[in-house]
mmCIF file of C-alpha atoms in Angstrom:
data_model
loop_
_atom_site.group_PDB
_atom_site.id
_atom_site.type_symbol
_atom_site.label_atom_id
_atom_site.label_comp_id
_atom_site.label_asym_id
_atom_site.label_seq_id
_atom_site.Cartn_x
_atom_site.Cartn_y
_atom_site.Cartn_z
ATOM 1 C CA MET Q 70 70.371 -11.231 48.515
ATOM 2 C CA SER Q 71 68.127 -11.986 45.234
ATOM 3 C CA VAL Q 72 70.569 -13.564 42.853
ATOM 4 C CA PHE Q 73 71.365 -15.720 45.685
ATOM 5 C CA LEU Q 74 67.327 -17.189 46.633
ATOM 6 C CA SER Q 75 67.190 -17.920 43.336
ATOM 7 C CA GLN Q 76 69.864 -20.032 43.005
ATOM 8 C CA ASN Q 77 68.298 -21.667 45.815
ATOM 9 C CA GLN Q 78 65.278 -21.788 43.662
ATOM 10 C CA ASN Q 79 67.049 -23.537 40.641
ATOM 11 C CA GLN Q 80 69.547 -25.434 42.940
ATOM 12 C CA VAL Q 81 68.444 -29.533 42.502
ATOM 13 C CA THR Q 82 68.020 -31.943 45.398
ATOM 14 C CA ILE Q 83 68.919 -35.722 45.395
ATOM 15 C CA ARG Q 84 66.762 -37.085 48.405
ATOM 16 C CA PRO Q 85 65.740 -40.897 48.947
ATOM 17 C CA PHE Q 86 61.667 -41.645 47.781
ATOM 18 C CA GLN Q 87 58.693 -40.835 50.371
ATOM 19 C CA TYR Q 88 55.366 -41.649 50.469
ATOM 20 C CA ARG Q 89 54.203 -38.491 48.992
ATOM 21 C CA ASP Q 90 56.312 -39.003 45.910
ATOM 22 C CA LEU Q 91 54.141 -42.563 44.950
ATOM 23 C CA GLU Q 92 51.863 -40.282 41.938
ATOM 24 C CA ALA Q 93 54.634 -38.325 40.558
ATOM 25 C CA PHE Q 94 56.447 -41.910 40.329
ATOM 26 C CA GLU Q 95 53.589 -43.058 38.627
ATOM 27 C CA ARG Q 96 53.577 -40.794 36.710
ATOM 28 C CA LEU Q 97 57.144 -40.259 35.057
ATOM 29 C CA SER Q 98 58.055 -44.092 34.976
ATOM 30 C CA ARG Q 99 55.009 -44.232 32.996
ATOM 31 C CA MET Q 100 56.355 -41.159 31.160
ATOM 32 C CA SER Q 101 59.900 -42.887 31.053
ATOM 33 C CA ALA Q 102 58.913 -46.255 30.324
ATOM 34 C CA GLY Q 103 56.510 -44.761 26.647
ATOM 35 C CA ALA Q 104 53.080 -46.738 27.664
ATOM 36 C CA ASP Q 105 49.441 -45.931 28.243
ATOM 37 C CA ASP Q 106 46.750 -47.756 30.550
ATOM 38 C CA GLU Q 107 46.020 -50.081 27.966
ATOM 39 C CA SER Q 108 49.648 -51.353 27.402
ATOM 40 C CA ALA Q 109 50.692 -54.599 29.331
ATOM 41 C CA THR Q 110 53.333 -52.079 30.399
ATOM 42 C CA GLY Q 111 51.113 -49.951 32.206
ATOM 43 C CA GLU Q 112 49.728 -52.608 33.850
ATOM 44 C CA SER Q 113 52.593 -53.553 35.286
ATOM 45 C CA LEU Q 114 53.494 -49.963 36.460
ATOM 46 C CA ASP Q 115 50.094 -49.511 37.539
ATOM 47 C CA ARG Q 116 50.305 -53.810 39.726
ATOM 48 C CA GLU Q 117 53.767 -52.002 41.003
ATOM 49 C CA VAL Q 118 52.358 -48.825 42.408
ATOM 50 C CA GLN Q 119 49.202 -50.654 43.978
ATOM 51 C CA GLN Q 120 51.867 -52.771 45.567
ATOM 52 C CA LEU Q 121 54.050 -50.053 47.439
ATOM 53 C CA ARG Q 122 50.386 -48.152 48.614
ATOM 54 C CA LEU Q 123 49.658 -51.450 50.038
ATOM 55 C CA TRP Q 124 53.744 -52.657 51.311
ATOM 56 C CA TYR Q 125 55.198 -48.847 51.305
ATOM 57 C CA GLY Q 126 55.723 -49.242 55.373
ATOM 58 C CA LEU Q 127 56.933 -52.503 55.921
ATOM 59 C CA LEU Q 128 59.487 -51.930 52.381
ATOM 60 C CA LYS Q 129 60.223 -49.022 54.210
ATOM 61 C CA PHE Q 130 61.140 -50.698 58.000
ATOM 62 C CA LEU Q 131 63.316 -53.770 55.878
ATOM 63 C CA SER Q 132 65.125 -50.617 54.284
ATOM 64 C CA TRP Q 133 66.780 -49.394 58.226
ATOM 65 C CA PHE Q 134 68.389 -52.678 58.971
ATOM 66 C CA PRO Q 135 70.727 -55.630 56.991
ATOM 67 C CA ASN Q 136 68.029 -58.265 55.913
ATOM 68 C CA PRO Q 137 67.247 -59.713 52.289
ATOM 69 C CA CYS Q 138 64.731 -57.466 51.014
ATOM 70 C CA GLN Q 139 66.293 -54.397 52.615
ATOM 71 C CA TYR Q 140 66.960 -53.391 49.438
ATOM 72 C CA ARG Q 141 64.136 -54.456 47.547
ATOM 73 C CA PHE Q 142 62.772 -50.565 46.957
ATOM 74 C CA ASN Q 143 65.572 -48.307 46.268
ATOM 75 C CA THR Q 144 64.530 -45.029 44.957
ATOM 76 C CA TYR Q 145 65.905 -41.736 45.045
ATOM 77 C CA VAL Q 146 64.198 -38.776 43.458
ATOM 78 C CA ALA Q 147 65.078 -35.242 42.614
ATOM 79 C CA GLU Q 148 63.233 -32.266 43.112
ATOM 80 C CA GLN Q 149 63.074 -28.788 42.007
ATOM 81 C CA ASP Q 150 59.329 -26.995 42.670
ATOM 82 C CA GLY Q 151 58.767 -30.294 42.563
ATOM 83 C CA VAL Q 152 59.756 -34.180 42.021
ATOM 84 C CA ARG Q 153 60.667 -33.382 38.455
ATOM 85 C CA GLY Q 154 63.356 -36.816 38.002
ATOM 86 C CA VAL Q 155 62.911 -40.742 39.715
ATOM 87 C CA LEU Q 156 65.494 -43.152 39.715
ATOM 88 C CA ARG Q 157 65.405 -46.402 40.737
ATOM 89 C CA VAL Q 158 68.387 -48.568 41.322
ATOM 90 C CA SER Q 159 68.700 -52.416 42.494
ATOM 91 C CA PRO Q 160 71.771 -55.232 44.065
ATOM 92 C CA PHE Q 161 72.095 -57.262 41.094
ATOM 93 C CA ASN Q 162 74.331 -60.042 43.202
ATOM 94 C CA ARG Q 163 74.205 -61.087 46.545
ATOM 95 C CA THR Q 164 77.856 -59.548 47.160
ATOM 96 C CA ARG Q 165 76.176 -56.058 46.279
ATOM 97 C CA SER Q 166 79.230 -55.239 44.215
ATOM 98 C CA THR Q 167 77.397 -54.800 41.433
ATOM 99 C CA TRP Q 168 74.516 -53.001 40.979
ATOM 100 C CA ARG Q 169 71.643 -52.001 38.399
ATOM 101 C CA VAL Q 170 69.848 -49.256 37.210
ATOM 102 C CA ASP Q 171 66.133 -50.506 37.046
ATOM 103 C CA ARG Q 172 64.591 -46.664 35.843
ATOM 104 C CA VAL Q 173 65.217 -43.487 35.222
ATOM 105 C CA GLY Q 174 62.617 -41.188 34.572
ATOM 106 C CA VAL Q 175 62.635 -37.461 34.283
ATOM 107 C CA ASP Q 176 60.205 -34.268 33.623
ATOM 108 C CA PRO Q 177 59.863 -33.389 29.972
ATOM 109 C CA ALA Q 178 59.583 -30.115 31.030
ATOM 110 C CA ALA Q 179 63.022 -30.636 33.437
ATOM 111 C CA ASN Q 180 66.231 -30.787 31.291
ATOM 112 C CA PHE Q 181 66.568 -34.140 31.184
ATOM 113 C CA SER Q 182 70.432 -34.462 31.008
ATOM 114 C CA SER Q 183 71.141 -32.815 34.091
ATOM 115 C CA ILE Q 184 68.924 -34.143 35.887
ATOM 116 C CA GLY Q 185 69.535 -37.822 34.788
ATOM 117 C CA SER Q 186 73.481 -37.210 35.601
ATOM 118 C CA GLN Q 187 72.719 -35.379 38.876
ATOM 119 C CA LEU Q 188 70.722 -38.359 39.556
ATOM 120 C CA LEU Q 189 73.770 -40.916 38.369
ATOM 121 C CA ARG Q 190 75.778 -39.513 39.808
ATOM 122 C CA TYR Q 191 74.380 -39.257 43.583
ATOM 123 C CA CYS Q 192 73.615 -42.779 43.918
ATOM 124 C CA PHE Q 193 77.592 -43.586 42.173
ATOM 125 C CA GLU Q 194 78.873 -41.612 44.975
ATOM 126 C CA THR Q 195 77.023 -42.539 47.666
ATOM 127 C CA ILE Q 196 76.138 -46.369 46.923
ATOM 128 C CA TRP Q 197 79.977 -47.083 48.003
ATOM 129 C CA GLU Q 198 79.523 -50.935 48.332
ATOM 130 C CA ALA Q 199 78.877 -50.888 44.312
ATOM 131 C CA ARG Q 200 82.207 -50.770 41.800
ATOM 132 C CA THR Q 201 80.084 -51.985 39.345
ATOM 133 C CA TRP Q 202 76.482 -50.423 37.593
ATOM 134 C CA VAL Q 203 75.103 -52.450 34.943
ATOM 135 C CA LEU Q 204 71.766 -51.701 33.154
ATOM 136 C CA GLU Q 205 69.676 -51.990 30.028
ATOM 137 C CA VAL Q 206 68.237 -49.656 27.323
ATOM 138 C CA ASN Q 207 66.489 -50.166 24.334
ATOM 139 C CA VAL Q 208 68.397 -48.608 20.946
ATOM 140 C CA ASN Q 209 65.737 -46.879 19.707
ATOM 141 C CA ASP Q 210 65.981 -44.894 23.351
ATOM 142 C CA LYS Q 211 68.301 -42.672 22.109
ATOM 143 C CA ASP Q 212 68.214 -39.185 24.849
ATOM 144 C CA ASP Q 213 68.476 -42.650 26.787
ATOM 145 C CA LEU Q 214 71.035 -44.198 25.312
ATOM 146 C CA ALA Q 215 73.103 -40.230 24.853
ATOM 147 C CA LEU Q 216 72.646 -40.011 29.212
ATOM 148 C CA TYR Q 217 74.510 -43.233 29.703
ATOM 149 C CA ARG Q 218 77.448 -42.455 27.702
ATOM 150 C CA GLN Q 219 77.481 -39.180 29.277
ATOM 151 C CA ASN Q 220 78.021 -40.313 32.269
ATOM 152 C CA GLY Q 221 80.970 -43.692 31.172
ATOM 153 C CA PHE Q 222 78.276 -46.437 30.166
ATOM 154 C CA GLN Q 223 80.526 -48.228 27.603
ATOM 155 C CA PRO Q 224 78.174 -51.007 25.784
ATOM 156 C CA LEU Q 225 79.042 -54.751 27.080
ATOM 157 C CA ALA Q 226 75.921 -56.974 25.046
ATOM 158 C CA GLN Q 227 73.599 -56.471 22.325
ATOM 159 C CA MET Q 228 70.152 -58.668 24.032
ATOM 160 C CA THR Q 229 67.175 -59.098 22.229
ATOM 161 C CA TYR Q 230 64.018 -60.680 23.587
ATOM 162 C CA TRP Q 231 61.885 -62.974 21.612
ATOM 163 C CA ALA Q 232 57.170 -64.336 22.151
ATOM 164 C CA LEU Q 233 56.949 -67.907 21.483
ATOM 165 C CA GLU Q 234 52.882 -67.127 20.897
ATOM 166 C CA SER Q 235 50.541 -70.235 22.387
ATOM 167 C CA GLU Q 236 50.197 -71.810 18.714
ATOM 168 C CA ARG Q 237 53.859 -72.170 18.647
ATOM 169 C CA LEU Q 238 54.531 -73.255 22.259
ATOM 170 C CA GLN Q 239 51.030 -75.856 21.548
ATOM 171 C CA ASP Q 240 53.191 -77.487 18.481
ATOM 172 C CA LEU Q 241 56.604 -77.090 20.891
ATOM 173 C CA ALA Q 242 54.555 -79.749 23.531
ATOM 174 C CA THR Q 243 53.918 -82.254 21.133
ATOM 175 C CA THR Q 244 57.294 -82.759 20.624
ATOM 176 C CA GLN Q 245 58.454 -85.521 24.547
ATOM 177 C CA ALA Q 246 61.637 -83.694 25.582
ATOM 178 C CA ASP Q 247 64.479 -86.405 25.809
ATOM 179 C CA VAL Q 248 66.303 -85.067 28.688
ATOM 180 C CA PRO Q 249 66.511 -87.754 31.059
ATOM 181 C CA ASN Q 250 68.746 -86.101 34.005
ATOM 182 C CA LEU Q 251 66.599 -83.604 34.495
ATOM 183 C CA LEU Q 252 66.637 -82.830 38.066
ATOM 184 C CA PRO Q 253 64.584 -79.885 40.769
ATOM 185 C CA VAL Q 254 66.858 -77.385 41.448
ATOM 186 C CA SER Q 255 67.776 -76.951 45.132
ATOM 187 C CA ASN Q 256 70.570 -74.975 46.957
ATOM 188 C CA ALA Q 257 72.714 -78.591 46.923
ATOM 189 C CA ASP Q 258 73.139 -77.956 43.621
ATOM 190 C CA ALA Q 259 74.391 -73.891 43.764
ATOM 191 C CA GLN Q 260 78.016 -75.263 43.527
ATOM 192 C CA LEU Q 261 76.938 -77.244 39.778
ATOM 193 C CA LEU Q 262 74.244 -74.125 38.931
ATOM 194 C CA TYR Q 263 77.212 -71.780 39.700
ATOM 195 C CA GLN Q 264 79.903 -73.363 37.541
ATOM 196 C CA LEU Q 265 77.359 -73.237 34.642
ATOM 197 C CA ASP Q 266 76.956 -69.674 34.901
ATOM 198 C CA THR Q 267 80.458 -69.307 34.546
ATOM 199 C CA VAL Q 268 81.055 -71.107 31.491
ATOM 200 C CA SER Q 269 78.124 -70.055 29.729
ATOM 201 C CA MET Q 270 79.400 -66.444 28.989
ATOM 202 C CA PRO Q 271 82.488 -64.536 27.508
ATOM 203 C CA PRO Q 272 85.224 -63.442 30.725
ATOM 204 C CA GLN Q 273 84.005 -59.322 29.672
ATOM 205 C CA VAL Q 274 80.236 -59.788 30.956
ATOM 206 C CA ARG Q 275 81.659 -62.118 33.454
ATOM 207 C CA GLN Q 276 83.908 -60.236 35.469
ATOM 208 C CA VAL Q 277 80.771 -57.356 35.462
ATOM 209 C CA PHE Q 278 78.230 -59.611 36.646
ATOM 210 C CA ASP Q 279 80.556 -61.218 39.321
ATOM 211 C CA ARG Q 280 78.317 -64.118 40.478
ATOM 212 C CA HIS Q 281 79.405 -66.321 43.231
ATOM 213 C CA ILE Q 282 77.650 -70.043 44.705
ATOM 214 C CA LEU Q 283 75.719 -67.592 46.640
ATOM 215 C CA ASP Q 284 73.464 -65.821 43.747
ATOM 216 C CA PHE Q 285 72.244 -69.788 43.374
ATOM 217 C CA ARG Q 286 71.324 -70.241 47.111
ATOM 218 C CA THR Q 287 67.966 -68.985 49.157
ATOM 219 C CA ASN Q 288 67.585 -68.534 52.640
ATOM 220 C CA VAL Q 289 64.267 -69.136 54.196
ATOM 221 C CA VAL Q 290 63.774 -65.357 54.881
ATOM 222 C CA ARG Q 291 64.449 -64.845 50.362
ATOM 223 C CA ALA Q 292 61.973 -68.197 49.995
ATOM 224 C CA ILE Q 293 59.406 -66.112 52.188
ATOM 225 C CA ALA Q 294 59.674 -63.071 50.225
ATOM 226 C CA ASP Q 295 59.902 -65.061 46.454
ATOM 227 C CA GLY Q 296 56.579 -66.471 47.605
ATOM 228 C CA LEU Q 297 55.050 -63.632 49.020
ATOM 229 C CA ARG Q 298 56.158 -62.250 45.639
ATOM 230 C CA GLN Q 299 54.654 -64.359 43.548
ATOM 231 C CA TRP Q 300 51.620 -64.555 45.374
ATOM 232 C CA LEU Q 301 50.771 -60.407 44.928
ATOM 233 C CA ASN Q 302 52.214 -60.986 41.143
ATOM 234 C CA ARG Q 303 49.274 -64.309 40.784
ATOM 235 C CA VAL Q 304 53.412 -66.301 39.372
ATOM 236 C CA GLU Q 305 53.630 -69.510 39.482
ATOM 237 C CA GLN Q 306 58.001 -69.952 39.433
ATOM 238 C CA VAL Q 307 58.417 -73.440 37.947
ATOM 239 C CA SER Q 308 62.773 -74.451 37.279
ATOM 240 C CA GLY Q 309 65.302 -77.756 36.596
ATOM 241 C CA TYR Q 310 68.593 -78.161 35.152
ATOM 242 C CA VAL Q 311 69.859 -81.541 33.618
ATOM 243 C CA PHE Q 312 73.220 -83.212 34.969
ATOM 244 C CA GLU Q 313 75.600 -85.266 32.981
ATOM 245 C CA PRO Q 314 76.929 -87.687 34.904
ATOM 246 C CA GLN Q 315 79.965 -88.264 32.766
ATOM 247 C CA ARG Q 316 81.111 -85.287 33.837
ATOM 248 C CA LYS Q 317 79.581 -84.722 36.599
ATOM 249 C CA ALA Q 318 78.314 -80.927 35.671
ATOM 250 C CA ALA Q 319 75.241 -79.109 35.177
ATOM 251 C CA ILE Q 320 75.196 -78.576 31.436
ATOM 252 C CA GLY Q 321 71.845 -76.265 31.001
ATOM 253 C CA TYR Q 322 68.896 -74.975 32.968
ATOM 254 C CA PHE Q 323 65.126 -73.117 33.335
ATOM 255 C CA GLN Q 324 63.782 -71.190 34.874
ATOM 256 C CA VAL Q 325 60.353 -69.886 33.685
ATOM 257 C CA GLN Q 326 57.438 -68.062 36.270
ATOM 258 C CA LEU Q 327 53.801 -68.806 34.627
ATOM 259 C CA CYS Q 328 51.010 -66.882 34.778
ATOM 260 C CA ARG Q 329 47.880 -67.602 36.473
ATOM 261 C CA ASP Q 330 45.756 -65.381 35.211
ATOM 262 C CA GLY Q 331 46.690 -65.123 31.926
ATOM 263 C CA ASN Q 332 47.075 -61.121 32.133
ATOM 264 C CA GLN Q 333 50.893 -61.445 31.325
ATOM 265 C CA PRO Q 334 53.496 -63.063 29.418
ATOM 266 C CA HIS Q 335 55.207 -66.512 31.003
ATOM 267 C CA VAL Q 336 58.804 -65.131 31.597
ATOM 268 C CA ALA Q 337 61.673 -67.752 30.636
ATOM 269 C CA GLU Q 338 65.422 -68.015 32.157
ATOM 270 C CA LEU Q 339 67.419 -70.034 29.883
ATOM 271 C CA THR Q 340 71.377 -71.366 30.497
ATOM 272 C CA VAL Q 341 72.510 -74.134 28.340
ATOM 273 C CA HIS Q 342 76.254 -74.767 28.278
ATOM 274 C CA PRO Q 343 78.611 -73.744 24.814
ATOM 275 C CA ALA Q 344 78.877 -77.059 24.016
ATOM 276 C CA TYR Q 345 75.847 -78.694 24.750
ATOM 277 C CA THR Q 346 73.654 -76.352 22.143
ATOM 278 C CA TRP Q 347 71.243 -79.816 21.481
ATOM 279 C CA LEU Q 348 69.432 -79.524 24.666
ATOM 280 C CA TYR Q 349 67.894 -75.736 22.762
ATOM 281 C CA PRO Q 350 64.756 -77.624 21.411
ATOM 282 C CA GLU Q 351 64.201 -80.378 24.833
ATOM 283 C CA LEU Q 352 64.403 -77.734 26.693
ATOM 284 C CA LEU Q 353 62.012 -75.582 25.035
ATOM 285 C CA SER Q 354 59.952 -78.534 24.503
ATOM 286 C CA GLN Q 355 59.747 -79.350 28.651
ATOM 287 C CA MET Q 356 58.680 -75.451 29.098
ATOM 288 C CA ALA Q 357 56.197 -75.166 26.720
ATOM 289 C CA GLN Q 358 54.831 -78.914 27.852
ATOM 290 C CA LEU Q 359 54.543 -76.621 30.872
ATOM 291 C CA VAL Q 360 52.966 -73.451 29.684
ATOM 292 C CA GLN Q 361 50.159 -75.746 28.236
ATOM 293 C CA GLU Q 362 48.525 -75.905 32.226
ATOM 294 C CA PHE Q 363 47.685 -72.334 32.899
ATOM 295 C CA PRO Q 364 46.390 -69.849 30.082
ATOM 296 C CA PRO Q 365 47.007 -69.627 26.935
ATOM 297 C CA GLN Q 366 49.906 -66.858 26.948
ATOM 298 C CA SER Q 367 53.151 -65.963 24.801
ATOM 299 C CA LEU Q 368 56.111 -67.052 26.546
ATOM 300 C CA ARG Q 369 59.371 -64.294 25.932
ATOM 301 C CA LEU Q 370 62.790 -65.168 26.762
ATOM 302 C CA ALA Q 371 65.882 -63.662 26.256
ATOM 303 C CA SER Q 372 69.210 -63.788 23.709
ATOM 304 C CA ALA Q 373 72.573 -62.185 23.469
ATOM 305 C CA ASP Q 374 74.805 -61.701 20.563
ATOM 306 C CA TYR Q 375 77.356 -63.830 22.740
ATOM 307 C CA GLN Q 376 74.609 -66.422 21.703
ATOM 308 C CA PRO Q 377 74.133 -67.330 18.042
ATOM 309 C CA GLU Q 378 72.834 -70.930 18.435
ATOM 310 C CA ARG Q 379 69.866 -69.467 20.153
ATOM 311 C CA GLU Q 380 68.954 -67.252 18.415
ATOM 312 C CA ALA Q 381 69.358 -69.244 14.899
ATOM 313 C CA TYR Q 382 67.053 -71.992 16.938
ATOM 314 C CA LEU Q 383 64.288 -69.246 17.981
ATOM 315 C CA GLU Q 384 64.546 -67.681 14.824
ATOM 316 C CA LYS Q 385 64.049 -71.576 12.895
ATOM 317 C CA VAL Q 386 61.309 -72.849 15.308
ATOM 318 C CA GLY Q 387 59.279 -69.432 14.739
ATOM 319 C CA ALA Q 388 59.933 -66.857 18.021
ATOM 320 C CA GLU Q 389 59.759 -63.300 16.891
ATOM 321 C CA PRO Q 390 61.499 -60.769 18.149
ATOM 322 C CA VAL Q 391 60.499 -57.955 20.454
ATOM 323 C CA GLU Q 392 63.139 -55.385 21.918
ATOM 324 C CA HIS Q 393 66.445 -54.828 21.160
ATOM 325 C CA THR Q 394 68.357 -53.657 23.737
ATOM 326 C CA LEU Q 395 72.107 -52.820 24.630
ATOM 327 C CA LEU Q 396 73.259 -54.169 28.233
ATOM 328 C CA MET Q 397 75.696 -51.345 29.301
ATOM 329 C CA SER Q 398 77.878 -51.980 32.304
ATOM 330 C CA ARG Q 399 80.467 -48.745 34.250
ATOM 331 C CA SER Q 400 82.676 -49.122 36.546
ATOM 332 C CA VAL Q 401 83.316 -47.219 39.560
ATOM 333 C CA TRP Q 402 86.252 -46.833 41.711
ATOM 334 C CA HIS Q 403 86.574 -44.588 45.290
ATOM 335 C CA LYS Q 404 90.203 -43.972 45.686
ATOM 336 C CA LEU Q 405 90.548 -42.318 49.215
ATOM 337 C CA ARG Q 406 94.200 -42.652 49.266
ATOM 338 C CA GLU Q 407 95.084 -40.175 45.816
ATOM 339 C CA SER Q 408 91.563 -37.852 47.472
ATOM 340 C CA LYS Q 409 93.552 -37.477 51.336
ATOM 341 C CA MET Q 410 97.083 -36.877 49.777
ATOM 342 C CA ALA Q 411 95.448 -34.595 47.463
ATOM 343 C CA ALA Q 412 94.052 -32.778 50.137
ATOM 344 C CA GLU Q 413 97.891 -33.138 51.929
ATOM 345 C CA PRO Q 414 101.327 -31.773 51.084
ATOM 346 C CA LEU Q 415 103.012 -34.411 50.147
ATOM 347 C CA GLN Q 416 106.044 -35.856 51.624
ATOM 348 C CA TRP Q 417 108.927 -37.754 50.463
ATOM 349 C CA SER Q 418 109.392 -39.861 53.129
ATOM 350 C CA GLU Q 419 105.937 -41.365 52.712
ATOM 351 C CA VAL Q 420 106.846 -41.621 48.599
ATOM 352 C CA LEU Q 421 110.468 -43.125 48.785
ATOM 353 C CA GLN Q 422 109.294 -45.534 52.087
ATOM 354 C CA SER Q 423 110.483 -48.485 49.909
ATOM 355 C CA LEU Q 424 113.693 -47.606 48.849
ATOM 356 C CA GLN Q 425 114.635 -46.946 53.279
ATOM 357 C CA PRO Q 426 116.305 -49.779 55.024
ATOM 358 C CA SER Q 427 113.928 -52.205 57.053
ATOM 359 C CA ARG Q 428 115.994 -52.880 59.657
ATOM 360 C CA LYS Q 429 120.362 -52.595 60.898
ATOM 361 C CA PRO Q 430 121.834 -55.562 57.977
ATOM 362 C CA VAL Q 431 123.391 -58.900 59.640
ATOM 363 C CA PRO Q 432 126.602 -58.912 59.955
ATOM 364 C CA GLY Q 433 128.725 -62.622 57.919
ATOM 365 C CA ARG Q 434 130.433 -64.703 60.257
ATOM 366 C CA MET Q 435 134.017 -63.916 58.213
ATOM 367 C CA SER Q 436 135.319 -60.914 57.394
ATOM 368 C CA TRP Q 437 138.470 -59.954 55.663
ATOM 369 C CA LEU Q 438 138.612 -55.973 57.069
ATOM 370 C CA GLY Q 439 138.315 -56.520 60.681
ATOM 371 C CA PRO Q 440 136.030 -55.018 63.548
ATOM 372 C CA MET Q 441 135.641 -51.492 62.783
ATOM 373 C CA ASP Q 442 136.899 -48.870 65.679
ATOM 374 C CA ASP Q 443 136.949 -44.735 65.366
ATOM 375 C CA ARG Q 444 140.619 -44.247 64.827
ATOM 376 C CA HIS Q 445 141.484 -42.815 61.609
ATOM 377 C CA PRO Q 446 142.446 -45.033 58.816
ATOM 378 C CA GLY Q 447 146.165 -44.881 59.972
ATOM 379 C CA ASP Q 448 145.896 -45.854 62.813
ATOM 380 C CA SER Q 449 146.452 -49.910 63.254
ATOM 381 C CA LYS Q 450 144.800 -51.455 66.073
ATOM 382 C CA LYS Q 451 146.432 -54.863 67.613
ATOM 383 C CA PRO Q 452 144.905 -58.022 68.886
ATOM 384 C CA PRO Q 453 144.070 -58.098 72.238
ATOM 385 C CA SER Q 454 147.020 -60.118 72.900
ATOM 386 C CA GLU Q 455 149.535 -57.790 71.959
ATOM 387 C CA GLN Q 456 148.041 -54.397 73.143
ATOM 388 C CA GLN Q 457 149.991 -51.792 76.187
ATOM 389 C CA ILE Q 458 149.913 -52.888 79.774
ATOM 390 C CA GLN Q 459 149.277 -48.778 80.924
ATOM 391 C CA PRO Q 460 151.398 -47.712 83.762
ATOM 392 C CA GLN Q 461 148.529 -46.484 85.393
ATOM 393 C CA ASN Q 462 147.324 -50.061 85.998
ATOM 394 C CA LEU Q 463 150.828 -51.609 88.483
ATOM 395 C CA SER Q 464 149.099 -52.045 91.153
ATOM 396 C CA GLU Q 465 146.767 -54.565 89.827
ATOM 397 C CA LEU Q 466 149.255 -56.484 88.074
ATOM 398 C CA SER Q 467 150.694 -59.869 89.378
ATOM 399 C CA GLU Q 468 154.405 -60.351 89.382
ATOM 400 C CA SER Q 469 154.908 -61.965 86.317
ATOM 401 C CA GLU Q 470 153.509 -59.565 84.523
ATOM 402 C CA LYS Q 471 155.076 -56.550 86.662
ATOM 403 C CA LYS Q 472 158.560 -58.770 84.819
ATOM 404 C CA LYS Q 473 157.103 -58.657 81.315
ATOM 405 C CA LEU Q 474 156.607 -55.107 82.043
ATOM 406 C CA SER Q 475 160.108 -54.006 82.795
ATOM 407 C CA ALA Q 476 161.616 -55.631 80.360
ATOM 408 C CA ASN Q 477 159.732 -54.434 77.515
ATOM 409 C CA PRO Q 478 158.323 -51.127 78.744
ATOM 410 C CA PRO Q 479 155.593 -49.133 76.258
ATOM 411 C CA GLU Q 480 156.125 -46.627 74.570
ATOM 412 C CA SER Q 481 154.942 -43.264 74.886
ATOM 413 C CA LYS Q 482 153.383 -40.420 72.824
ATOM 414 C CA ASN Q 483 156.403 -39.424 71.118
ATOM 415 C CA GLY Q 484 157.506 -42.648 70.373
ATOM 416 C CA ASP Q 485 160.197 -42.855 73.033
ATOM 417 C CA ARG Q 486 161.055 -45.347 75.675
ATOM 418 C CA PRO Q 487 160.725 -44.129 79.481
ATOM 419 C CA LYS Q 488 163.921 -44.700 81.151
ATOM 420 C CA PRO Q 489 164.068 -46.871 83.826
#
């Protein structure tokens, strides 16, 4: 009995996040990020926890039924004599075929590899709609890299995050951007932006991201949620794309989140067609001009190892690399048929079902062998015109048939003709 209790005490329980886990969530998230109260990451965590305290009831209510904000805060905790680990995940695309691991935090006093693996595998088994998982991990976090490799994640691309300081942005803003076909983004441009996103990345990355046209459209509910989030974070979002009239395609796109109070850096997203890399200085000058209307802060943007032109230009204009991360992915396939066959005995009729005829063959119009009957191979069958008439049917015959029968009487079983 005592052994059973000790085993239950050592067992780890994975459950959804609750309101009482806010303090543990903040503590473990701060430990995993390596942030203190004065750093930018620590300030963002403080704002996130404050918003959770304020909007937890609404977020919990929205998670009960399908809506655009259903997975806004999808978090799980590992409990073993207290909260020992937290894991936050979110959908990566609109169809929710790819999910993202946003954060993993484990208590230093617990087994990092065991708790982290149980949290990850719990999500792999419970979130059935996820076929692929992606995450980003700092290249210097050896423990996190070992955890993700242990659970099947493989490198997909190397990411570099750059910072353009306010002085460099002022120099870029002095150059007038020569982009005559720069247009604002709307839902009518979703097809163009989808084509630009498809051509700007390698096939392997495109397959993992699995984006569709819906990912570039915004409905009313999502627009209201994004507006509320921007108001709470005190940011303003501006986006635009460059249209090529001859090809009737989008060749460049940018989106920048501008901080209104100057407490955090400006964040930009940039997508350029591989055949139009000359757009990098033009779009950066355009974003630098937008930044000048807000408090001075650095501009953060990312580049991948399959974008050498972008990295070369950022180094040329004096951008500083602030972080190197590794983009990793993992595929999950839920094999329902195999698990059912493993539980039930294997039947040869199910295995060879494709080799069995589905219907009887249709006979042809002509046959050299003629119709078959139940006789032995040595027996012959005469056509109906030459069939012998049995004697028991004499009363039913006409006079002409009786005369014919008397002229050619039928043979008996021993081959002798009956005597008249």
